[in-house]
PDB file of C-alpha atoms in Angstrom:
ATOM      1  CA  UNK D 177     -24.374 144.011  -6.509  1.00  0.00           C
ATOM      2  CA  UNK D 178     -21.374 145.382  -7.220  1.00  0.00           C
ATOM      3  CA  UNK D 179     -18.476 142.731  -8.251  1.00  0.00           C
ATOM      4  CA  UNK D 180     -15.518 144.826  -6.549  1.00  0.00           C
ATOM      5  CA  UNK D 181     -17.038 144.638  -3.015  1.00  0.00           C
ATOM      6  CA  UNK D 182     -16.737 141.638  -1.142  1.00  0.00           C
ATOM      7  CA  UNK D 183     -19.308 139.753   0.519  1.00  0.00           C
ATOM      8  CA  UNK D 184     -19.276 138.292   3.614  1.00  0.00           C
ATOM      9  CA  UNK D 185     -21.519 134.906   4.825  1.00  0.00           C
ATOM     10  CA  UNK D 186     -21.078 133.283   8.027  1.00  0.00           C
ATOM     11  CA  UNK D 187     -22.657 129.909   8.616  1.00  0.00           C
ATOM     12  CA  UNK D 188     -23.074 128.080  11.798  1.00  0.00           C
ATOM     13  CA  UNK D 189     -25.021 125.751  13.882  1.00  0.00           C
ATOM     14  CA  UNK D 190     -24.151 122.146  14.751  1.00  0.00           C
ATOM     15  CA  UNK D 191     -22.820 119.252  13.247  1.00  0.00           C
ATOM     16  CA  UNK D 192     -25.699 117.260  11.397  1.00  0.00           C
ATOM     17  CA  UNK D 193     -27.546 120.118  10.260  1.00  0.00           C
ATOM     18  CA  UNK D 194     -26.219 120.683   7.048  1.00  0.00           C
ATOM     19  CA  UNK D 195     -24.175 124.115   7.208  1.00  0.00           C
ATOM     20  CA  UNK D 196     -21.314 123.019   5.355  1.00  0.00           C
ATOM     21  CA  UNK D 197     -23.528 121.539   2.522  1.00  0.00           C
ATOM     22  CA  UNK D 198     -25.475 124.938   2.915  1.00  0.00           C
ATOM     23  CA  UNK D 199     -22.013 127.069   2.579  1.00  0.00           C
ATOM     24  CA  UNK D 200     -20.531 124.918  -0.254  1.00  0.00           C
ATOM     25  CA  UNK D 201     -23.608 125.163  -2.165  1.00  0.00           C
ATOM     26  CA  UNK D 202     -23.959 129.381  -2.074  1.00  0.00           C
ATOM     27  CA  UNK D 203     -20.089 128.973  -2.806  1.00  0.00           C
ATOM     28  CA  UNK D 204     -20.741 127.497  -6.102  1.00  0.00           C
ATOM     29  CA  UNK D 205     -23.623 129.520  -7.084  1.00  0.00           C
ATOM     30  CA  UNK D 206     -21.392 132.303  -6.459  1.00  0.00           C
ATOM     31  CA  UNK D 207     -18.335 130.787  -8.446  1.00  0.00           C
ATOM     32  CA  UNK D 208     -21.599 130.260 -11.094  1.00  0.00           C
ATOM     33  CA  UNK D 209     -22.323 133.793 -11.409  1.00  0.00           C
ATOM     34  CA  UNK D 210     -18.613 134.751 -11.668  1.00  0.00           C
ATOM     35  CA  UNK D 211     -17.436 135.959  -8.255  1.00  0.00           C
ATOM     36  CA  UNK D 212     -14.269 134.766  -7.369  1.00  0.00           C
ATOM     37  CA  UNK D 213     -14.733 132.826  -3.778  1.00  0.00           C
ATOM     38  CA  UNK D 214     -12.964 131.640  -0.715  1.00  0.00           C
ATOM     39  CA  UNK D 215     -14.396 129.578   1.895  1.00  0.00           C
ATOM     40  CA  UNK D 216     -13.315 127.921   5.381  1.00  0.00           C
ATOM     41  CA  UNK D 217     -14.428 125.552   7.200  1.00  0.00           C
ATOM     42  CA  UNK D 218     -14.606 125.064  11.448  1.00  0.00           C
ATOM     43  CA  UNK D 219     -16.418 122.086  12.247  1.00  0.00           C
ATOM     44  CA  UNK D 220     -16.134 119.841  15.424  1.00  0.00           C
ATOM     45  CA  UNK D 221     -17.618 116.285  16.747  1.00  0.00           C
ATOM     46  CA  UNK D 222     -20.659 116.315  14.462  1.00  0.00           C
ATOM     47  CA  UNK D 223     -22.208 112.790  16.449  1.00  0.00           C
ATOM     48  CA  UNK D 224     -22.068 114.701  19.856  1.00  0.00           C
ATOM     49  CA  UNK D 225     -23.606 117.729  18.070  1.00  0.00           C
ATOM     50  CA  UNK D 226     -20.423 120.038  18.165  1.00  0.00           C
ATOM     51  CA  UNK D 227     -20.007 123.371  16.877  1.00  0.00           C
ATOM     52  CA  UNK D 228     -19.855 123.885  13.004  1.00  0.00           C
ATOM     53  CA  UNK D 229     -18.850 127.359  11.186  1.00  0.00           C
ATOM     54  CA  UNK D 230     -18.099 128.202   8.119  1.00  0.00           C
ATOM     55  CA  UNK D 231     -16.597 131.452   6.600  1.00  0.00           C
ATOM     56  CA  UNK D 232     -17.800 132.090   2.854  1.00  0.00           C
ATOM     57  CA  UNK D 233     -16.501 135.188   0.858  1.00  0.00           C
ATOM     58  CA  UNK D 234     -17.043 136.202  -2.102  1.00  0.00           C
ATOM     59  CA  UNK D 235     -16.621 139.130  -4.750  1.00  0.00           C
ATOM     60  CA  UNK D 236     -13.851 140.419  -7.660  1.00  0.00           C
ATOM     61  CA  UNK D 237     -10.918 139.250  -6.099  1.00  0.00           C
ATOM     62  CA  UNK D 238     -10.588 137.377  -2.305  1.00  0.00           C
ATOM     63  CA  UNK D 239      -7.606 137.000  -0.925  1.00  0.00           C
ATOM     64  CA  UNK D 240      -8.645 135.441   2.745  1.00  0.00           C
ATOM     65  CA  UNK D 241     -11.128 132.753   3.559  1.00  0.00           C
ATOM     66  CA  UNK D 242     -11.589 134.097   7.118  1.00  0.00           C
ATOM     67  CA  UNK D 243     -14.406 136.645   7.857  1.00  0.00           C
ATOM     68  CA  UNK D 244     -12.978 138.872  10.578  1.00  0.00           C
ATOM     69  CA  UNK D 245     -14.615 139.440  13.626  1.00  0.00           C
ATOM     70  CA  UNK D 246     -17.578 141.916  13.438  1.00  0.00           C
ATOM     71  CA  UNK D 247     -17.456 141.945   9.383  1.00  0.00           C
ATOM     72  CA  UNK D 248     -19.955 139.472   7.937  1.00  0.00           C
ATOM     73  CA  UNK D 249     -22.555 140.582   6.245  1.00  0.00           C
ATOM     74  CA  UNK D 250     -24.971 137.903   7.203  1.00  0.00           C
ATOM     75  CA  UNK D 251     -25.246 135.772   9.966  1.00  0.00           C
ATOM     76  CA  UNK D 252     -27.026 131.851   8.389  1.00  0.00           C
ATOM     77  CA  UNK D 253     -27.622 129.917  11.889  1.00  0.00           C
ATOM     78  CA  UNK D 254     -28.918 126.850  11.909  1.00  0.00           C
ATOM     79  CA  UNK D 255     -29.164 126.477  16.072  1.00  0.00           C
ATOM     80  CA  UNK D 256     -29.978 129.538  17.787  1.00  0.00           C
ATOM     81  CA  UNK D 257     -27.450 129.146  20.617  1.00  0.00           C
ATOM     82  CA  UNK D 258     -24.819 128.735  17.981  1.00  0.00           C
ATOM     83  CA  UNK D 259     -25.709 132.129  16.491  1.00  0.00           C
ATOM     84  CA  UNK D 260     -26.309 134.110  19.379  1.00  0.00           C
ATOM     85  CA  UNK D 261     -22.548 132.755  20.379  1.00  0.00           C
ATOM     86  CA  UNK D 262     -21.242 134.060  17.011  1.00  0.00           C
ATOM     87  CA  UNK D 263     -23.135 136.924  16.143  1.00  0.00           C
ATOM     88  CA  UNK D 264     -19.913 139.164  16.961  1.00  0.00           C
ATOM     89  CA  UNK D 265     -19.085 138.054  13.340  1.00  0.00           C
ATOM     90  CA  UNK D 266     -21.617 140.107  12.589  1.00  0.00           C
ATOM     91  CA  UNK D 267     -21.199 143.463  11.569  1.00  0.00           C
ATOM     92  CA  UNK D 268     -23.679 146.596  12.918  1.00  0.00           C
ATOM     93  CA  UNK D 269     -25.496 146.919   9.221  1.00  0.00           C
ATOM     94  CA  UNK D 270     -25.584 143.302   8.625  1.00  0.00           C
ATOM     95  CA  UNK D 271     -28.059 141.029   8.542  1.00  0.00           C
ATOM     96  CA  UNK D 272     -29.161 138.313  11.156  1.00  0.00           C
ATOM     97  CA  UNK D 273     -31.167 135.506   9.256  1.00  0.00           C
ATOM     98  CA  UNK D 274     -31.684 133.825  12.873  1.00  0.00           C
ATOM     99  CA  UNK D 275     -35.280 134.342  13.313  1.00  0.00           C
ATOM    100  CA  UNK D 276     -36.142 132.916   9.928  1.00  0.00           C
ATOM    101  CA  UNK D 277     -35.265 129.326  11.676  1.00  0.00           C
ATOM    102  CA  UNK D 278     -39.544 129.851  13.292  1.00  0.00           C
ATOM    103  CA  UNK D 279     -40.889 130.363   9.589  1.00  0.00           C
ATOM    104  CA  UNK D 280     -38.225 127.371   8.584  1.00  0.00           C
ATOM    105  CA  UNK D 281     -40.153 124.993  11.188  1.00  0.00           C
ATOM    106  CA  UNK D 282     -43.588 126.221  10.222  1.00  0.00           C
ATOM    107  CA  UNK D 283     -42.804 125.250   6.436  1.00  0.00           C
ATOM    108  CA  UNK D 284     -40.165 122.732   6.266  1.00  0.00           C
ATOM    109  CA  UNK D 285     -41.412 119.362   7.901  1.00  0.00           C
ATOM    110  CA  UNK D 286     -38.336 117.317   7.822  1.00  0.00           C
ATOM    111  CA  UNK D 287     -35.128 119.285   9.300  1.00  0.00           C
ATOM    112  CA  UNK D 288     -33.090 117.810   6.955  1.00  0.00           C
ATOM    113  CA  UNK D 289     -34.322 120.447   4.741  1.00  0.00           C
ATOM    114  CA  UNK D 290     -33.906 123.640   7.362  1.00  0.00           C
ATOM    115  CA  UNK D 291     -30.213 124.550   5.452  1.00  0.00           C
ATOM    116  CA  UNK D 292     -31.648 124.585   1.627  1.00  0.00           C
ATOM    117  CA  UNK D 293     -35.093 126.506   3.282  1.00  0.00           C
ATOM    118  CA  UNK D 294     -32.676 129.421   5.047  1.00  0.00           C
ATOM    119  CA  UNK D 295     -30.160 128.887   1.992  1.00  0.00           C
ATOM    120  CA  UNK D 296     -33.325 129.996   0.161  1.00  0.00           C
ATOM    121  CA  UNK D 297     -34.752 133.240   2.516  1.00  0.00           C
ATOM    122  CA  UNK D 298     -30.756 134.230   2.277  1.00  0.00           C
ATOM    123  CA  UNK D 299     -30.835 133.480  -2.067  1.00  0.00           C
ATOM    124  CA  UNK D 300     -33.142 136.477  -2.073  1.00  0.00           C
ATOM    125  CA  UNK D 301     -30.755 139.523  -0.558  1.00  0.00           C
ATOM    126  CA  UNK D 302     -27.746 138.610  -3.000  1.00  0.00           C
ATOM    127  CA  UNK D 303     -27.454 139.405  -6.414  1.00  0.00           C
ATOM    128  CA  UNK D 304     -27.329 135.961  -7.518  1.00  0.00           C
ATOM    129  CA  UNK D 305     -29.666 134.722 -10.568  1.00  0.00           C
ATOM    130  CA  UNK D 306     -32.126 131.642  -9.531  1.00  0.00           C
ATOM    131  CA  UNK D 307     -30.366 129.311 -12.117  1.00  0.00           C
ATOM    132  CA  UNK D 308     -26.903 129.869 -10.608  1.00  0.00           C
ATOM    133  CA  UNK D 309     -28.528 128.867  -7.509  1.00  0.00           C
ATOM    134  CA  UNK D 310     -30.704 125.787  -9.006  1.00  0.00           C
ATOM    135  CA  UNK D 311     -27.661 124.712 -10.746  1.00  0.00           C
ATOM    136  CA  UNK D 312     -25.245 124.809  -7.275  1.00  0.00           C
ATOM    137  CA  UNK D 313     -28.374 122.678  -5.400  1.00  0.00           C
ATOM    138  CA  UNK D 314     -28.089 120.163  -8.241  1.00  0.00           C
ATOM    139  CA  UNK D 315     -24.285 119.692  -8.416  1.00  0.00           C
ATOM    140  CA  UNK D 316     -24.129 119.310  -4.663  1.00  0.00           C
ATOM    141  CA  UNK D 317     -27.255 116.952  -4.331  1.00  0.00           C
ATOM    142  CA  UNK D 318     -27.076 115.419  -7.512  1.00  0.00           C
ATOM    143  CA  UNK D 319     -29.775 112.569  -7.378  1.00  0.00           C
ATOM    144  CA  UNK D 320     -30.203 112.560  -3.133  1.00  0.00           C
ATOM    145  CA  UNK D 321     -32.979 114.521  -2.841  1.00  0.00           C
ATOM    146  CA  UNK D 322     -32.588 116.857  -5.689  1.00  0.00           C
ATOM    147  CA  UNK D 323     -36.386 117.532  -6.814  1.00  0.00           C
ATOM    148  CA  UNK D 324     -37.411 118.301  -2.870  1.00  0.00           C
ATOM    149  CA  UNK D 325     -34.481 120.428  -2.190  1.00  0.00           C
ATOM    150  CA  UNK D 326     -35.109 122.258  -4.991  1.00  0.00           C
ATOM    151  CA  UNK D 327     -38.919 122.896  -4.332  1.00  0.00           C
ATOM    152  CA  UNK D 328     -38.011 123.771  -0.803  1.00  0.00           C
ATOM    153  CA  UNK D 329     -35.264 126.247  -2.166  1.00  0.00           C
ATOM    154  CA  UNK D 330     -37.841 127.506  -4.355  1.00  0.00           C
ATOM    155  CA  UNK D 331     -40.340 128.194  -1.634  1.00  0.00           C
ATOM    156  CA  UNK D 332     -38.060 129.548   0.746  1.00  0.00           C
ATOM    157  CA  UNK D 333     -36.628 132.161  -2.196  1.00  0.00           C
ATOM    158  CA  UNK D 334     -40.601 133.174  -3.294  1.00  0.00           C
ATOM    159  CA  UNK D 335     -42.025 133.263   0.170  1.00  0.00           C
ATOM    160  CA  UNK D 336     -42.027 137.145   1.862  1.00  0.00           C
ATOM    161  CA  UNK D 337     -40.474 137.872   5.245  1.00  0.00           C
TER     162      UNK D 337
END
């Protein structure tokens, strides 16, 4: 992957599901592996299940957080609806993870693993190396979960689509 061009991650789904932990964690594997990164964060009533977004960019040099409209270069949703809404972040060439949420239920058992399972399938189409990744899962779990989020992550970067 070249370091110059910027890369472009939306996250969404609802609150509760882990898509901010999911973007902060690909943030700092991508600060890890020396891309400069910006990220933002949209999030509403996460009890009553509201809307959560969150932009993630990274690459040489970033100067806005925000993904425009119809420029992301992957689309990470955690509730279907949600990313059907927003897939006009998407651009034409880019790449809707969306359907990997069936293969996420077929694996993952407890949905409180579904963002480091999808975090995973998306781990394996950016040039990021596996320990920049391990080492992000570990600084944002630290000891909740660490060894199971790591398998899953493991799993989910391993397993063909």
């Amino acid at each position: 992957m070249n370091k110059s061009r910027t890369v472009n991650i939306f996250f969404c789904g609802t609150g509760g599901q882990g898509v901010l932990t999911a973007a902060e964690i690909c943030g700092w594997a991508a600060i890890f592996e020396g891309f400069h990164v910006k990220k933002s964060e949209v999030h509403g009533m996460a009890q009553r299940g509201g809307s959560v977004e969150s932009h993630l960019r990274f690459g040489e040099r970033v100067f806005s957080p925000l993904i425009p409209m119809g420029e992301a270069d992957f689309l990470v949703a955690f509730y279907r609806q949600e990313g059907r809404r927003l897939k006009g972040y998407l651009k034409p060439a880019g790449l809707d993870l969306t359907d990997e949420l069936e293969n996420a239920a077929k694996i993952v058992h407890e949905k409180k693993y579904m963002n480091i399972f999808l975090l995973g399938v998306l781990s394996r189409h950016l040039s990021i190396k596996e320990a920049s990744w391990l080492k992000a899962v570990e600084r944002v779990f630290r000891n909740k979960n660490l060894e199971e989020n790591k398998k899953i992550f493991c799993i989910a970067r391993g397993a063909a689509l």
